CSV table of C-alpha atoms in Angstrom, one decimal:
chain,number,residue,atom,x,y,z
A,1,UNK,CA,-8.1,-36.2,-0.8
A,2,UNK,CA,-7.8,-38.6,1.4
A,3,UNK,CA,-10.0,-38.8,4.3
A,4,UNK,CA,-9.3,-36.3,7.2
A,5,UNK,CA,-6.0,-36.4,5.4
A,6,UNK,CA,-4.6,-32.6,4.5
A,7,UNK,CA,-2.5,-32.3,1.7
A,8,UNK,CA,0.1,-30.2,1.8
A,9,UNK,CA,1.8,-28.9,-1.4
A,10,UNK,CA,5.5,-29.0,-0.8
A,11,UNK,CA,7.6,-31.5,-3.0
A,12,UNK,CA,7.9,-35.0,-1.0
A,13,UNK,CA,10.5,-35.2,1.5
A,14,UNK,CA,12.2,-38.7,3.2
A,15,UNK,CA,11.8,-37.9,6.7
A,16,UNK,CA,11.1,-40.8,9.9
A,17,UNK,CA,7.5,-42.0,10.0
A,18,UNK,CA,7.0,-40.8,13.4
A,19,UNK,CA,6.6,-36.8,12.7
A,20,UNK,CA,2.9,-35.0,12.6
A,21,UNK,CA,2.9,-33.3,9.1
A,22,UNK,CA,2.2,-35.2,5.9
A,23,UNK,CA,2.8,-34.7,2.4
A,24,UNK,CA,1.0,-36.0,-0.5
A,25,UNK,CA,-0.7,-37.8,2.2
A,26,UNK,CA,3.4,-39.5,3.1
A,27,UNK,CA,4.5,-38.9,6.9
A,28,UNK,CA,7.4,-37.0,7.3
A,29,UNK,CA,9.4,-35.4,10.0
A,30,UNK,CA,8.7,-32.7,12.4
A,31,UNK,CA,11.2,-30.3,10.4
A,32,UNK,CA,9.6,-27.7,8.6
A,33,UNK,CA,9.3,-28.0,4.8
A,34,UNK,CA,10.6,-26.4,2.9
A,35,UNK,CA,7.7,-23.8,1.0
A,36,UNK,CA,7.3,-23.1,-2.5
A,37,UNK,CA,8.2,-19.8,-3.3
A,38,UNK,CA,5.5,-17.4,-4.9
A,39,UNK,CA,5.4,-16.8,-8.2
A,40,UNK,CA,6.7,-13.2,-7.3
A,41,UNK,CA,10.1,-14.8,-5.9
A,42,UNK,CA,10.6,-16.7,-8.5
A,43,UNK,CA,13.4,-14.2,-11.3
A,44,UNK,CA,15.9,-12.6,-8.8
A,45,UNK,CA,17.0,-10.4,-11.3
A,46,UNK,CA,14.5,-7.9,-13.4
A,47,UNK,CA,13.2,-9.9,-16.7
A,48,UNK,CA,14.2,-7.9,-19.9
A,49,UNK,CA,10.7,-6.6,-22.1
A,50,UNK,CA,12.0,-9.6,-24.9
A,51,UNK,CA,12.2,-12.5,-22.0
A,52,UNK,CA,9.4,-14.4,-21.9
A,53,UNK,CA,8.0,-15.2,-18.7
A,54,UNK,CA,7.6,-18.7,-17.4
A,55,UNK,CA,5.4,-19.9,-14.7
A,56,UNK,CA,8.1,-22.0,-12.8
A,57,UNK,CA,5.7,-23.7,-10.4
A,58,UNK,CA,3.3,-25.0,-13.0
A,59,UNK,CA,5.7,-28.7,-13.1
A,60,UNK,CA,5.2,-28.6,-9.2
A,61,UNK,CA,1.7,-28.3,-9.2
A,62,UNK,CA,0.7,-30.5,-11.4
A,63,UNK,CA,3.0,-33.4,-10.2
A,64,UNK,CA,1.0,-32.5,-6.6
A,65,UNK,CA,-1.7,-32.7,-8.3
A,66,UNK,CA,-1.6,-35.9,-10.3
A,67,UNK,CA,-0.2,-37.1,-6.7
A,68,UNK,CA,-3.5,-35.8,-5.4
A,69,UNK,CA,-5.8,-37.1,-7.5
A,70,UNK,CA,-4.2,-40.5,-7.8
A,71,UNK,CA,-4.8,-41.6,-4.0
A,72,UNK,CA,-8.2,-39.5,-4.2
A,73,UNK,CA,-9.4,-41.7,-6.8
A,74,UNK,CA,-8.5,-45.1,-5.4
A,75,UNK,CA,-10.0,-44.2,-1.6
A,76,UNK,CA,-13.0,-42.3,-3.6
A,77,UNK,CA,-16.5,-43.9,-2.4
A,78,UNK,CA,-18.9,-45.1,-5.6
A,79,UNK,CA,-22.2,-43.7,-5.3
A,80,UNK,CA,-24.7,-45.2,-7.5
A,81,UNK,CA,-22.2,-45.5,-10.1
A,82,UNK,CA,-20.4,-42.1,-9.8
A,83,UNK,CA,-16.9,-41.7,-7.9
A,84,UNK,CA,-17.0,-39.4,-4.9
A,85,UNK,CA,-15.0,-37.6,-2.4
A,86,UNK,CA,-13.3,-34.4,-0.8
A,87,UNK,CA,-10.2,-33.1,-1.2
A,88,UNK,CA,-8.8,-31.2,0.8
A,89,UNK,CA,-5.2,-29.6,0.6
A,90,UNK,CA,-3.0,-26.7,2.9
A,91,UNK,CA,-3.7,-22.9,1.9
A,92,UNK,CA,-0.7,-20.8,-0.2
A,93,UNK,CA,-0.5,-18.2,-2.0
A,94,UNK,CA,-1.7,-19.7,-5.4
A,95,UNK,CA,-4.7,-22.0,-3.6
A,96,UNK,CA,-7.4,-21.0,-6.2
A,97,UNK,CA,-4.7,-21.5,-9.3
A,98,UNK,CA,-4.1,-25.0,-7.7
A,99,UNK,CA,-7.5,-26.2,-7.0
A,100,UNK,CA,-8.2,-25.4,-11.1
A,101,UNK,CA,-4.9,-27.5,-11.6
A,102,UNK,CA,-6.3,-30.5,-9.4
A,103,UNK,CA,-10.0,-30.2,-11.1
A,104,UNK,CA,-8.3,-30.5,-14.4
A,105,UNK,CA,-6.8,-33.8,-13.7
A,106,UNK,CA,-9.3,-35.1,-12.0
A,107,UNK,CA,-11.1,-34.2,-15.4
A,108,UNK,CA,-8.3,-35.8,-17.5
A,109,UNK,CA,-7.9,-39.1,-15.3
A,110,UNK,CA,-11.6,-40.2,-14.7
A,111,UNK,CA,-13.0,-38.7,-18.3
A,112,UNK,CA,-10.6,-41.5,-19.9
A,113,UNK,CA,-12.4,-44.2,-17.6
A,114,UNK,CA,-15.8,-43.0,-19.0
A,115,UNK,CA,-16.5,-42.1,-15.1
A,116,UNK,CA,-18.8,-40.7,-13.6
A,117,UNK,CA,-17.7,-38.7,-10.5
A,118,UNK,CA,-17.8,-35.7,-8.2
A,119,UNK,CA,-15.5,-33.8,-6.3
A,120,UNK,CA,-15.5,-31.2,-4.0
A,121,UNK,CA,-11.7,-29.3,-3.7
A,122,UNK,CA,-10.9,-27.1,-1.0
A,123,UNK,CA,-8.3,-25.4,1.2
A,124,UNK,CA,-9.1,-25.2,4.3
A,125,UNK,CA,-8.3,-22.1,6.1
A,126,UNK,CA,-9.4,-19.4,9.0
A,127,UNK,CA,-10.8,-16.9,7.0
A,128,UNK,CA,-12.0,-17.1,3.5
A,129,UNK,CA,-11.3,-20.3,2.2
A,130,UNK,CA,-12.2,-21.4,-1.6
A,131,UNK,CA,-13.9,-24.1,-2.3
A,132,UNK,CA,-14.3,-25.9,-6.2
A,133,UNK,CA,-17.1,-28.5,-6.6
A,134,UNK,CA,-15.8,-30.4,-10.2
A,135,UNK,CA,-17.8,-33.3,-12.3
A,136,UNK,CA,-18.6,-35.1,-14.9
A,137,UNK,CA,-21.6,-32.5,-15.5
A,138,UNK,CA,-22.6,-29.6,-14.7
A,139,UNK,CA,-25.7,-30.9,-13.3
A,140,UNK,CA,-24.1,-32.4,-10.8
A,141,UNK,CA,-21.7,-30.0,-10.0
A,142,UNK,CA,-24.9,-27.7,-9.4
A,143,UNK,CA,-26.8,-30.2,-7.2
A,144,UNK,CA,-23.7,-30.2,-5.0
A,145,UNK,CA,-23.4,-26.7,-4.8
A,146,UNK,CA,-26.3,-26.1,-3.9
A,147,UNK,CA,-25.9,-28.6,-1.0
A,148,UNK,CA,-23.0,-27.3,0.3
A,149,UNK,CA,-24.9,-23.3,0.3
A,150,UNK,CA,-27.5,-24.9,2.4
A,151,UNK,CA,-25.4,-26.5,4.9
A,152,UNK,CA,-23.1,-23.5,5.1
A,153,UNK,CA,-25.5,-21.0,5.1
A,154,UNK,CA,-24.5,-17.4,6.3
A,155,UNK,CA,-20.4,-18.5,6.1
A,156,UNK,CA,-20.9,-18.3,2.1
A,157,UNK,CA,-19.4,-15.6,0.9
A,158,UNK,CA,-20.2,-15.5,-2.7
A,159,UNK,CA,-21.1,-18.5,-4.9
A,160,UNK,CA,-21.3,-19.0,-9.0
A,161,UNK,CA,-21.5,-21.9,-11.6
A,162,UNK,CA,-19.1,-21.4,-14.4
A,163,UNK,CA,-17.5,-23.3,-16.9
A,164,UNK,CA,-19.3,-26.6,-15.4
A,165,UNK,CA,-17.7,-26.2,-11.9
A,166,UNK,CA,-19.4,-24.2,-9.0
A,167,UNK,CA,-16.9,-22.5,-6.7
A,168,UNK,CA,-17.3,-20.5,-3.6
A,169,UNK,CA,-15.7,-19.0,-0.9
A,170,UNK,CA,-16.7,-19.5,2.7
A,171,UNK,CA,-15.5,-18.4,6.1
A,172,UNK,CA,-13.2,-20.0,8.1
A,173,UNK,CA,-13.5,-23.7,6.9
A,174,UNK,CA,-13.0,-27.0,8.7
A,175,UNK,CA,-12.8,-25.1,11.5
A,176,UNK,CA,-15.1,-27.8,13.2
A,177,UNK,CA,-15.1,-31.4,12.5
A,178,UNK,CA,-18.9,-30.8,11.5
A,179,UNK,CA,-17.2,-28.7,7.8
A,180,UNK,CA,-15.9,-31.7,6.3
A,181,UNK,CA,-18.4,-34.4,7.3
A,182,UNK,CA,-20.9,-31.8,5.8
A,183,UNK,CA,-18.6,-31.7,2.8
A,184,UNK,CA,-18.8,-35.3,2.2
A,185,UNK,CA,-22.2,-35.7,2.9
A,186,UNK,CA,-22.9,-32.5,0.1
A,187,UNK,CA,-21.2,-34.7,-2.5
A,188,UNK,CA,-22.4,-38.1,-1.7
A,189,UNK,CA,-26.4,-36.8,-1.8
A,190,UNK,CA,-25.9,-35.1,-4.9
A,191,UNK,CA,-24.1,-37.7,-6.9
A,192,UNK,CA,-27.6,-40.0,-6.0
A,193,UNK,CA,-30.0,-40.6,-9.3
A,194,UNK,CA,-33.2,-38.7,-9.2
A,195,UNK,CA,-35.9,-41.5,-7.7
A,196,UNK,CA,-39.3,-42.2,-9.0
A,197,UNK,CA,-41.7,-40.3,-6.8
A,198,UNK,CA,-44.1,-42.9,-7.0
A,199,UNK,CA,-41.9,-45.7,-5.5
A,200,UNK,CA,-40.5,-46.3,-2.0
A,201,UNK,CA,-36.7,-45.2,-1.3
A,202,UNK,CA,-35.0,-48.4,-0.8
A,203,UNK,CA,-34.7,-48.4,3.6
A,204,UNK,CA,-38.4,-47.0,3.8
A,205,UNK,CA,-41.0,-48.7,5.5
A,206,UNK,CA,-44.8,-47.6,5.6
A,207,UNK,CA,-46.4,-46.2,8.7
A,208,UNK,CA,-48.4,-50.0,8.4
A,209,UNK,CA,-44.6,-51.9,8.9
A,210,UNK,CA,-43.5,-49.0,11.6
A,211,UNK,CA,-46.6,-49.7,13.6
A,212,UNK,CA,-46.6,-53.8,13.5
A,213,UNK,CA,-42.4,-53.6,14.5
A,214,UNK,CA,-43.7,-51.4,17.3
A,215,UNK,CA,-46.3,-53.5,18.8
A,216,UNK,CA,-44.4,-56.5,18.4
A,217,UNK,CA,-42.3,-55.2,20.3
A,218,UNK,CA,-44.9,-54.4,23.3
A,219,UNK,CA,-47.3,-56.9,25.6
A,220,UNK,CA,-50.4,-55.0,24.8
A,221,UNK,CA,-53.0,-55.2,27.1
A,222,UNK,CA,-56.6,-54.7,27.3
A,223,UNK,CA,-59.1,-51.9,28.8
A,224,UNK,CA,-60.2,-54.3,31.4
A,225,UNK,CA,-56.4,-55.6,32.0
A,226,UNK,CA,-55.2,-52.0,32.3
A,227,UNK,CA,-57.8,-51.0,35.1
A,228,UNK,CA,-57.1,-54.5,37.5
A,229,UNK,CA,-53.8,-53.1,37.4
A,230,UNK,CA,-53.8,-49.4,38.7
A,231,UNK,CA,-56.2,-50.8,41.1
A,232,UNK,CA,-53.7,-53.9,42.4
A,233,UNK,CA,-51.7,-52.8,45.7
A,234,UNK,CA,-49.8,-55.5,45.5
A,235,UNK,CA,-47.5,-54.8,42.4
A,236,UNK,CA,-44.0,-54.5,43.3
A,237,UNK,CA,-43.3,-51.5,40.8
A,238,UNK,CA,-45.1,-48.3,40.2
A,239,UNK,CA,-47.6,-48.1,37.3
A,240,UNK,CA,-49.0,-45.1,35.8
A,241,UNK,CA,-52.1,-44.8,33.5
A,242,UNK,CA,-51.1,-41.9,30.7
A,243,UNK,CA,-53.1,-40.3,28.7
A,244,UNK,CA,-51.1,-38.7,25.2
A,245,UNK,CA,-53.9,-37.3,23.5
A,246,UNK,CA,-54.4,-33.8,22.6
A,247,UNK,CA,-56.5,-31.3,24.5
A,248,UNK,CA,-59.3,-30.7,21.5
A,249,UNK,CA,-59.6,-34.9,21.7
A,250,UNK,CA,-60.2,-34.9,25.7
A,251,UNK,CA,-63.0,-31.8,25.4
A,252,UNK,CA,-64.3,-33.9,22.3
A,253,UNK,CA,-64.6,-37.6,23.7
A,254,UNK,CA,-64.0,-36.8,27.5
A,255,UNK,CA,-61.4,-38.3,29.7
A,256,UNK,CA,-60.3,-40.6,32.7
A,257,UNK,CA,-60.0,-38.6,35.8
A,258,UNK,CA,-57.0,-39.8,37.5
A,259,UNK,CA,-55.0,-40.6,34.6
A,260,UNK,CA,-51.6,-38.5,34.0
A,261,UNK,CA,-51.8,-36.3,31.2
A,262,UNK,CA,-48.3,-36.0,29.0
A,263,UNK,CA,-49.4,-35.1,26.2
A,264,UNK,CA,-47.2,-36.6,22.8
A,265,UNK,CA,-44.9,-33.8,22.0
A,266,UNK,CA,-43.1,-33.8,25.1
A,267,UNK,CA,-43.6,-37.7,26.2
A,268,UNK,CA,-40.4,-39.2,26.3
A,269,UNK,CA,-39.0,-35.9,28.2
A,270,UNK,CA,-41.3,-36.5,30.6
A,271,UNK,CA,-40.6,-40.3,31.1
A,272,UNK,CA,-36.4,-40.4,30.8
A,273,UNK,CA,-34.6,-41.3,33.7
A,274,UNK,CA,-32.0,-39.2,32.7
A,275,UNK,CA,-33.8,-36.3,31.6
A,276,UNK,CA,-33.5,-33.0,33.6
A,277,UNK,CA,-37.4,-32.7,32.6
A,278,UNK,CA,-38.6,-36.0,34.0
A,279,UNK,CA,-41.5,-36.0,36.1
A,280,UNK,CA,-40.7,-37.2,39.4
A,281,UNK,CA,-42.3,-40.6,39.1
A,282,UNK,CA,-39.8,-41.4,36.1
A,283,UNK,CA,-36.6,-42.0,38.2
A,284,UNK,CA,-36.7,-45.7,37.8
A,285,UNK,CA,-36.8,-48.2,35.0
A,286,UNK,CA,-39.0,-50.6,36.3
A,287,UNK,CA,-42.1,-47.7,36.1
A,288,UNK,CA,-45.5,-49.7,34.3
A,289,UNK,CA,-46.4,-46.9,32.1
A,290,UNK,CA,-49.6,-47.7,30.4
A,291,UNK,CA,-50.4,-45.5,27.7
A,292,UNK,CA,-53.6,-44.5,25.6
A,293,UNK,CA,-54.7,-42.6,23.2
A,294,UNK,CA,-58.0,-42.2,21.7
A,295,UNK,CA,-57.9,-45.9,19.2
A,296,UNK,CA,-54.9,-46.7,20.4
A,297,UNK,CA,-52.5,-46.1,17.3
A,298,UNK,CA,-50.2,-43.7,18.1
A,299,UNK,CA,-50.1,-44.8,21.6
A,300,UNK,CA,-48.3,-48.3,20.3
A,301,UNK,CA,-45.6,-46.1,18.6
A,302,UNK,CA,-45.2,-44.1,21.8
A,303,UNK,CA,-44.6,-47.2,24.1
A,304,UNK,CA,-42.1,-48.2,21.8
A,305,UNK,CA,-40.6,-45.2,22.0
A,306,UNK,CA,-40.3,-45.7,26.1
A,307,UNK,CA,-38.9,-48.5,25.0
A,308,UNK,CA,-36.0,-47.2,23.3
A,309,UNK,CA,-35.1,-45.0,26.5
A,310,UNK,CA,-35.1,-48.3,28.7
A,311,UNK,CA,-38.3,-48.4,30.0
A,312,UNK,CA,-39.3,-51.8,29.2
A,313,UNK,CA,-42.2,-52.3,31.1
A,314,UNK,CA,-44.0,-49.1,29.2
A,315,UNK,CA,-47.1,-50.3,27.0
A,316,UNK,CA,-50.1,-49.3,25.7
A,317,UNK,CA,-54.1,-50.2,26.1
A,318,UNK,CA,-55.7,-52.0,22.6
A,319,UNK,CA,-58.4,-49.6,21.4
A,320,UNK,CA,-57.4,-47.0,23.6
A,321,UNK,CA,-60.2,-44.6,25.1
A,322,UNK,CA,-62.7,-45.8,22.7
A,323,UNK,CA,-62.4,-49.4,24.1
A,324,UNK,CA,-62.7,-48.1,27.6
A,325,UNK,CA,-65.6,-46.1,27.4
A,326,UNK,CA,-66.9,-49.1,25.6
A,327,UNK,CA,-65.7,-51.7,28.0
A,328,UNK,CA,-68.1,-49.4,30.6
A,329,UNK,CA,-65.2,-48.7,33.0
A,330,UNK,CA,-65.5,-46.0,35.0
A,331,UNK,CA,-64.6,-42.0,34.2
A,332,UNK,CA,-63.0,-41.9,37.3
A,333,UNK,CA,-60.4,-44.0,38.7
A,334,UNK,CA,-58.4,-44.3,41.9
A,335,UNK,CA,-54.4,-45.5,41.0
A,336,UNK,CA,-53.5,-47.6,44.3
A,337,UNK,CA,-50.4,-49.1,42.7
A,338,UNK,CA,-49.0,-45.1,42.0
A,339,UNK,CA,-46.7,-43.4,44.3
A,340,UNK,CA,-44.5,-40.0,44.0
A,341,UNK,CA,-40.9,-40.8,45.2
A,342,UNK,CA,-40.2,-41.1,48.7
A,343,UNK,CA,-37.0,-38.9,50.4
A,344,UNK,CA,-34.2,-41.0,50.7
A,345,UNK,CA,-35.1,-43.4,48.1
A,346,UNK,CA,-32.0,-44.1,45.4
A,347,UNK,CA,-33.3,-42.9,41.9
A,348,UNK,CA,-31.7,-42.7,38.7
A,349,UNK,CA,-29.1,-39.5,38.1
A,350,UNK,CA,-29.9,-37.1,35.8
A,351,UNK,CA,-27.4,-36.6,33.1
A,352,UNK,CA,-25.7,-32.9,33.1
C-alpha cells in the first residue's frame, strides 16, 4: 500500500486531479465509481447444471492486485534486509478473497527477487475488518502476528497461523490514526534479525555514558558551594535545596532539616512550570534547584532532567549527603535566598 494511501478496488478511471477518492493510488474525480458487482450479480440469467461457472472478477482482481503490489513494493521500507510495509485497500464484498489474491502476488513478485519481505494486508473498516500478515516465512509472519495481537489487544477477534500467513479479524480498524502507525510499527519490529544478547543494540549507551552526558551538561557544585548559596540574600533568583532520596535512605543516613523533600518519582511534576502539579515555588525558570541525593548519582541524572523542562539553572551537589555530612555542615539549615510566590507576581501559565 502506499502510505496513508487507501486503495480502492474499482477499475482505473480518467477523472481531473483535483477530486478526493483515489484509485490504485491515481486521483480521480468526485463522481462515484463505478462498483464491481458481486459475484452473485454476475449471470443474469439461471446457469444450466452443464454450464460451467466462471468467476468473472478473478481478471479484475488480480490486475488490482499486481497494481497494488507494484507501487507497494517500490515505496516498501528495507529493514535489515527484508522489504516492509502495509497495505491497505477499501472493504467489498469479496475483501478476504482479495487480500489472498494480493498475498499471492506479493509472493510471486518478491520470491523471483530472492526477497526477503513482510507484509501486512488489510481492509479497513467499522466493524470487523480482516487483516492477512504474508512473508517470506512463516517465522516471520508469526513474529508479526503476534505483534499486531499485542498492540490490538481486546479488538482481536480471532487469530490463526495457516498456510505460512497469520490472519485475523479485528474491530473497527484504522478507526484512529494510532491503527496504522501500529500496523507499520508491527511489521517493521518483526522483520528485525534476532540480536546477540550479549552485545549492545546499536543506539544504546551504558548507564556510565548516560551519566557523563548528564553532568556534562550541569555546573556541579560542591557541599560547601551549595550551603554559601541558600544562605546568600543577595541572589537575584530563588534557590532551593532538594532532597530526592527515598524515605528508608533519610531514616537510615538522616537528613538536612530545611531542605525540600520531592522525592524521584514525582520530581519533574513537581518542578514544571507548566505542570498543574507544580509546587508553588516552580513558576519561574530562573528557580536554582540544587539537588542531592545520598552519593550524588542519580541526583546528576535528575538535574538533567530539569534541564530538559527548561530549568537551566537546576543542578546537583558532588557526593551528595555523604559529602555534606562529611564536609561537617550543619543538620539544620536556614534557606535566606527561598521565597513562596508573592500575590500579584507574573508566573508561568499552567498548560490545560
Amino acid at each position: 500500500m502506499l502510505r496513508g494511501r487507501r486503495t480502492p478496488t474499482s477499475t482505473p478511471s480518467r477523472s481531473s486531479r483535483s477530486a478526493s477518492t483515489s484509485s490504485y493510488g491515481e486521483v480521480t474525480g468526485r463522481r462515484q465509481p463505478e462498483s464491481i458487482p458481486s459475484e452473485d450479480h454476475i449471470e443474469e440469467h439461471p446457469v444450466s447444471p452443464q454450464s460451467p461457472i466462471h468467476d468473472n472478477l478473478a481478471p479484475v482482481r488480480e490486475q488490482v492486485a499486481q497494481t497494488i503490489v507494484l507501487r507497494a513494493t517500490r515505496e516498501a521500507e528495507t529493514v535489515e534486509g527484508s522489504k516492509v510495509g502495509v497495505i491497505l485497500t477499501l472493504p467489498y464484498s469479496s475483501g478476504e478473497e482479495f487480500l489472498d489474491t494480493v498475498a499471492a502476488e506479493l509472493k510471486r513478485v518478491l520470491l523471483l527477487k530472492q526477497q526477503s519481505y513482510l507484509f501486512i494486508l488489510a481492509l479497513p473498516t467499522r466493524g470487523i475488518s480482516p487483516v492477512l500478515v504474508c512473508s517470506s516465512s512463516e517465522e516471520l509472519a508469526e513474529r508479526a502476528g503476534i505483534l499486531v495481537q499485542s498492540k490490538f489487544l481486546n479488538r482481536v477477534v480471532r487469530h490463526e497461523l495457516r498456510f505460512g500467513r497469520w490472519g485475523a479479524l479485528i474491530r473497527d480498524l484504522c478507526s484512529t490514526t494510532y491503527d496504522e502507525a501500529a500496523l507499520w510499527d508491527a511489521a517493521r519490529k518483526a522483520a528485525r534479525q534476532p540480536m546477540d544478547p550479549l552485545h549492545p543494540p546499536p543506539g544504546s549507551r551504558s548507564i556510565s555514558q548516560i551519566l557523563e552526558h548528564a553532568r556534562a551538561r550541569l555546573q556541579r557544585i560542591t557541599p560547601q558551594q551549595a550551603f554559601e548559596e541558600v544562605q546568600d540574600p543577595a541572589l537575584h533568583w530563588p534557590v532551593v535545596l532538594v532532597d530526592i532520596r527515598p524515605e528508608a535512605q533519610r531514616r537510615e543516613f538522616g537528613s538536612i532539616a530545611g531542605a525540600l523533600i520531592v522525592e524521584r518519582n514525582v520530581l519533574e511534576w513537581r518542578f514544571d512550570p507548566r505542570c498543574a502539579y507544580r509546587l508553588p515555588i516552580a513558576d519561574r525558570y530562573d528557580l536554582r534547584v540544587i539537588i542531592f541525593c545520598q552519593e550524588s548519582f542519580t541526583s546528576s541524572l535528575a538535574a538533567a532532567s530539569l534541564h530538559d523542562l527548561g530549568l537551566l539553572n537546576a543542578t546537583d551537589m558532588i557526593g551528595g549527603y555523604a559529602a555534606w555530612k562529611a564536609a561537617g555542615l550543619p543538620d539544620e539549615i536556614e534557606i535566606s535566598s527561598t521565597a513562596p510566590p508573592t500575590d500579584g507576581r507574573i508566573s508561568v501559565p499552567i498548560e490545560a
